[in-house]
PDB file of C-alpha atoms in Angstrom:
ATOM      1  CA  MET A   1     138.525 111.295 108.431  1.00 63.00           C
ATOM      2  CA  ASN A   2     136.180 110.367 105.483  1.00 86.00           C
ATOM      3  CA  GLU A   3     132.546 110.796 105.660  1.00 92.00           C
ATOM      4  CA  ARG A   4     130.174 108.308 104.184  1.00 94.00           C
ATOM      5  CA  THR A   5     127.082 109.600 102.551  1.00 96.00           C
ATOM      6  CA  PHE A   6     123.559 107.793 102.278  1.00 97.00           C
ATOM      7  CA  GLN A   7     121.197 109.071  99.986  1.00 98.00           C
ATOM      8  CA  PHE A   8     117.173 107.890 100.038  1.00 98.00           C
ATOM      9  CA  ARG A   9     113.990 109.160  98.371  1.00 98.00           C
ATOM     10  CA  LEU A  10     110.466 108.450  99.521  1.00 98.00           C
ATOM     11  CA  ARG A  11     107.414 108.535  97.843  1.00 98.00           C
ATOM     12  CA  SER A  12     103.592 107.967  99.016  1.00 98.00           C
ATOM     13  CA  ARG A  13      99.879 108.553  98.249  1.00 97.00           C
ATOM     14  CA  HIS A  14      97.462 108.953 100.877  1.00 97.00           C
ATOM     15  CA  PRO A  15      93.813 108.798  99.062  1.00 94.00           C
ATOM     16  CA  ALA A  16      90.936 109.946 100.740  1.00 91.00           C
ATOM     17  CA  PRO A  17      88.540 108.956 102.645  1.00 90.00           C
ATOM     18  CA  ASP A  18      90.968 107.651 105.293  1.00 90.00           C
ATOM     19  CA  ARG A  19      94.141 108.760 103.868  1.00 92.00           C
ATOM     20  CA  ALA A  20      95.965 105.571 104.708  1.00 92.00           C
ATOM     21  CA  THR A  21      99.437 105.205 102.969  1.00 95.00           C
ATOM     22  CA  GLN A  22      99.328 103.521  99.770  1.00 94.00           C
ATOM     23  CA  ASP A  23     102.149 103.060  97.157  1.00 95.00           C
ATOM     24  CA  LEU A  24     105.012 103.792  99.514  1.00 97.00           C
ATOM     25  CA  VAL A  25     108.268 103.781  97.527  1.00 97.00           C
ATOM     26  CA  VAL A  26     111.693 104.203  98.897  1.00 98.00           C
ATOM     27  CA  GLU A  27     114.593 104.232  96.873  1.00 98.00           C
ATOM     28  CA  PHE A  28     118.527 104.291  97.648  1.00 97.00           C
ATOM     29  CA  LEU A  29     121.106 106.128  95.357  1.00 97.00           C
ATOM     30  CA  GLY A  30     123.608 103.201  94.692  1.00 94.00           C
ATOM     31  CA  ASP A  31     127.382 103.221  94.089  1.00 92.00           C
ATOM     32  CA  SER A  32     126.397 103.338  90.338  1.00 95.00           C
ATOM     33  CA  GLY A  33     124.647 106.689  90.628  1.00 96.00           C
ATOM     34  CA  GLU A  34     121.453 105.013  90.043  1.00 97.00           C
ATOM     35  CA  TRP A  35     118.252 105.163  92.073  1.00 97.00           C
ATOM     36  CA  GLU A  36     117.631 101.574  93.258  1.00 95.00           C
ATOM     37  CA  PRO A  37     114.002 100.508  94.761  1.00 95.00           C
ATOM     38  CA  GLN A  38     114.410  99.167  98.129  1.00 95.00           C
ATOM     39  CA  GLN A  39     112.615  95.934  99.591  1.00 90.00           C
ATOM     40  CA  LEU A  40     113.370  95.246 103.043  1.00 85.00           C
ATOM     41  CA  SER A  41     114.773  91.759 103.213  1.00 88.00           C
ATOM     42  CA  LEU A  42     116.846  89.715 105.380  1.00 87.00           C
ATOM     43  CA  THR A  43     119.893  89.660 102.938  1.00 90.00           C
ATOM     44  CA  MET A  44     119.744  93.538 102.955  1.00 90.00           C
ATOM     45  CA  PRO A  45     122.530  94.974 104.657  1.00 91.00           C
ATOM     46  CA  GLY A  46     121.564  95.725 108.173  1.00 92.00           C
ATOM     47  CA  PHE A  47     123.104  99.434 108.518  1.00 95.00           C
ATOM     48  CA  ARG A  48     120.812 100.350 105.151  1.00 95.00           C
ATOM     49  CA  ILE A  49     117.670  98.708 107.019  1.00 95.00           C
ATOM     50  CA  TYR A  50     118.463 100.997 110.418  1.00 95.00           C
ATOM     51  CA  LEU A  51     118.555 104.092 107.816  1.00 96.00           C
ATOM     52  CA  ILE A  52     115.474 103.130 106.089  1.00 97.00           C
ATOM     53  CA  SER A  53     114.140 102.643 109.518  1.00 96.00           C
ATOM     54  CA  LEU A  54     114.862 106.097 110.356  1.00 96.00           C
ATOM     55  CA  LEU A  55     113.312 107.416 107.108  1.00 97.00           C
ATOM     56  CA  LEU A  56     110.152 105.322 107.465  1.00 97.00           C
ATOM     57  CA  CYS A  57     109.610 106.244 111.136  1.00 96.00           C
ATOM     58  CA  GLN A  58     109.762 110.142 110.255  1.00 96.00           C
ATOM     59  CA  HIS A  59     106.982 109.243 107.259  1.00 97.00           C
ATOM     60  CA  PHE A  60     105.079 107.397 109.814  1.00 96.00           C
ATOM     61  CA  TYR A  61     105.101 110.488 112.234  1.00 96.00           C
ATOM     62  CA  LEU A  62     104.313 112.732 109.486  1.00 97.00           C
ATOM     63  CA  VAL A  63     101.117 110.845 108.267  1.00 96.00           C
ATOM     64  CA  ALA A  64      99.978 110.013 111.438  1.00 95.00           C
ATOM     65  CA  ASN A  65     100.104 113.757 112.919  1.00 95.00           C
ATOM     66  CA  ALA A  66      98.482 114.882 109.410  1.00 95.00           C
ATOM     67  CA  ARG A  67      95.568 112.569 110.004  1.00 94.00           C
ATOM     68  CA  GLU A  68      95.281 113.473 113.553  1.00 94.00           C
ATOM     69  CA  LYS A  69      94.771 117.209 112.398  1.00 94.00           C
ATOM     70  CA  ALA A  70      92.548 116.020 109.750  1.00 95.00           C
ATOM     71  CA  ILE A  71      94.592 117.621 107.178  1.00 96.00           C
ATOM     72  CA  PRO A  72      93.965 116.171 103.433  1.00 96.00           C
ATOM     73  CA  LEU A  73      97.164 114.609 102.771  1.00 96.00           C
ATOM     74  CA  GLN A  74      97.398 113.302  99.195  1.00 97.00           C
ATOM     75  CA  GLN A  75     101.222 112.865  98.653  1.00 97.00           C
ATOM     76  CA  VAL A  76     104.397 112.772 100.603  1.00 98.00           C
ATOM     77  CA  GLU A  77     107.609 113.174  98.723  1.00 98.00           C
ATOM     78  CA  ALA A  78     110.959 113.067 100.645  1.00 98.00           C
ATOM     79  CA  ASP A  79     114.697 113.494 100.196  1.00 98.00           C
ATOM     80  CA  PHE A  80     116.710 111.899 103.033  1.00 98.00           C
ATOM     81  CA  LEU A  81     120.643 112.070 103.347  1.00 98.00           C
ATOM     82  CA  VAL A  82     122.580 110.422 106.241  1.00 98.00           C
ATOM     83  CA  THR A  83     126.298 111.256 106.737  1.00 97.00           C
ATOM     84  CA  THR A  84     128.362 108.788 108.738  1.00 96.00           C
ATOM     85  CA  SER A  85     132.278 108.677 109.817  1.00 94.00           C
ATOM     86  CA  SER A  86     134.362 106.484 107.960  1.00 92.00           C
ATOM     87  CA  ASP A  87     133.790 103.588 110.733  1.00 92.00           C
ATOM     88  CA  TRP A  88     129.751 104.039 110.085  1.00 92.00           C
ATOM     89  CA  ILE A  89     129.051 106.227 112.930  1.00 94.00           C
ATOM     90  CA  VAL A  90     125.962 108.399 112.293  1.00 96.00           C
ATOM     91  CA  ALA A  91     127.079 112.015 112.186  1.00 96.00           C
ATOM     92  CA  GLY A  92     124.146 113.919 110.522  1.00 97.00           C
ATOM     93  CA  VAL A  93     120.630 113.430 109.387  1.00 96.00           C
ATOM     94  CA  GLU A  94     118.998 115.588 106.801  1.00 97.00           C
ATOM     95  CA  GLY A  95     115.342 115.280 105.443  1.00 97.00           C
ATOM     96  CA  ASP A  96     113.588 117.492 103.403  1.00 98.00           C
ATOM     97  CA  PHE A  97     109.612 116.402 103.372  1.00 98.00           C
ATOM     98  CA  ARG A  98     107.032 117.621 101.107  1.00 98.00           C
ATOM     99  CA  ILE A  99     103.413 117.113 101.351  1.00 97.00           C
ATOM    100  CA  ARG A 100     100.753 117.696  98.580  1.00 97.00           C
ATOM    101  CA  LEU A 101      97.247 118.419  99.603  1.00 97.00           C
ATOM    102  CA  ASP A 102      94.240 116.547  98.004  1.00 96.00           C
ATOM    103  CA  ALA A 103      93.077 119.155  95.558  1.00 94.00           C
ATOM    104  CA  THR A 104      89.388 117.809  95.614  1.00 95.00           C
ATOM    105  CA  ALA A 105      89.246 118.448  99.551  1.00 95.00           C
ATOM    106  CA  SER A 106      87.149 121.735 100.644  1.00 94.00           C
ATOM    107  CA  GLU A 107      89.255 124.999 101.081  1.00 94.00           C
ATOM    108  CA  GLN A 108      88.300 124.496 104.669  1.00 95.00           C
ATOM    109  CA  GLU A 109      90.036 121.171 104.727  1.00 94.00           C
ATOM    110  CA  ARG A 110      93.023 122.259 103.026  1.00 94.00           C
ATOM    111  CA  GLY A 111      93.364 125.363 105.214  1.00 94.00           C
ATOM    112  CA  LEU A 112      94.156 122.983 108.097  1.00 94.00           C
ATOM    113  CA  ALA A 113      97.519 122.840 106.681  1.00 95.00           C
ATOM    114  CA  ASP A 114      98.587 126.296 107.873  1.00 95.00           C
ATOM    115  CA  ASP A 115     101.791 127.333 108.844  1.00 95.00           C
ATOM    116  CA  ASP A 116     101.319 126.317 112.446  1.00 96.00           C
ATOM    117  CA  ALA A 117     100.235 123.056 111.454  1.00 95.00           C
ATOM    118  CA  ILE A 118     103.220 122.289 109.578  1.00 96.00           C
ATOM    119  CA  ALA A 119     105.407 123.346 112.245  1.00 95.00           C
ATOM    120  CA  TYR A 120     103.511 121.412 114.563  1.00 95.00           C
ATOM    121  CA  MET A 121     103.742 118.413 112.327  1.00 95.00           C
ATOM    122  CA  GLN A 122     107.787 119.110 111.577  1.00 94.00           C
ATOM    123  CA  GLU A 123     108.324 119.114 115.403  1.00 93.00           C
ATOM    124  CA  ARG A 124     106.349 115.997 115.934  1.00 93.00           C
ATOM    125  CA  MET A 125     108.497 114.074 113.384  1.00 94.00           C
ATOM    126  CA  LYS A 126     111.546 114.736 115.479  1.00 88.00           C
ATOM    127  CA  LEU A 127     109.811 112.750 118.307  1.00 90.00           C
ATOM    128  CA  CYS A 128     110.345 109.752 116.421  1.00 92.00           C
ATOM    129  CA  PRO A 129     111.982 107.136 118.647  1.00 94.00           C
ATOM    130  CA  ILE A 130     114.524 106.094 116.297  1.00 92.00           C
ATOM    131  CA  SER A 131     115.416 109.674 115.885  1.00 90.00           C
ATOM    132  CA  ARG A 132     115.297 110.153 119.559  1.00 91.00           C
ATOM    133  CA  ASN A 133     117.670 107.430 120.177  1.00 92.00           C
ATOM    134  CA  LEU A 134     120.481 109.002 117.916  1.00 92.00           C
ATOM    135  CA  PRO A 135     123.319 110.691 120.164  1.00 91.00           C
ATOM    136  CA  ASP A 136     122.973 113.994 121.344  1.00 89.00           C
ATOM    137  CA  GLY A 137     126.033 115.051 118.969  1.00 92.00           C
ATOM    138  CA  VAL A 138     124.081 113.852 115.720  1.00 95.00           C
ATOM    139  CA  ARG A 139     123.241 116.726 113.301  1.00 95.00           C
ATOM    140  CA  LYS A 140     119.507 116.448 112.720  1.00 94.00           C
ATOM    141  CA  ARG A 141     117.422 118.566 110.440  1.00 95.00           C
ATOM    142  CA  ILE A 142     114.015 117.647 109.440  1.00 95.00           C
ATOM    143  CA  ASP A 143     112.108 119.858 107.418  1.00 96.00           C
ATOM    144  CA  LEU A 144     108.459 119.699 106.239  1.00 96.00           C
ATOM    145  CA  THR A 145     106.952 121.756 103.518  1.00 95.00           C
ATOM    146  CA  SER A 146     103.396 121.968 101.909  1.00 92.00           C
ATOM    147  CA  LEU A 147     103.173 122.181  98.017  1.00 85.00           C
ATOM    148  CA  GLY A 148      99.472 123.194  98.272  1.00 63.00           C
TER     149      GLY A 148
END
């Protein structure tokens, strides 16, 4: 049985003071091998919308938990890969999320993004309702790293 793969990447900015998401860009690796910006619309294939919602749910949980912990988030980057069976059943989800802290924040504020906080946020991302509704047999890996 052949697998299908769907690749996405994401970038967002989170400027002070409120760290709200700005300039969110989601791109899809098309059949042409080119990254294509994604704008949700009624003409977009429904399955792609579903996969983008899975990615955006992870992003939302990451940003919300960073804000909850007062982590001076400046930027988020992510690579997201979904594999399916040939008949479009999700088999695996892999997300590599990277955060960059605000260099103008105090050392104390940046220190809030210690290993325990990163591990906490990574675990919380797995509680995204869309992820939780995936069948138990789906391979799921979500990693979060801080780029400083």
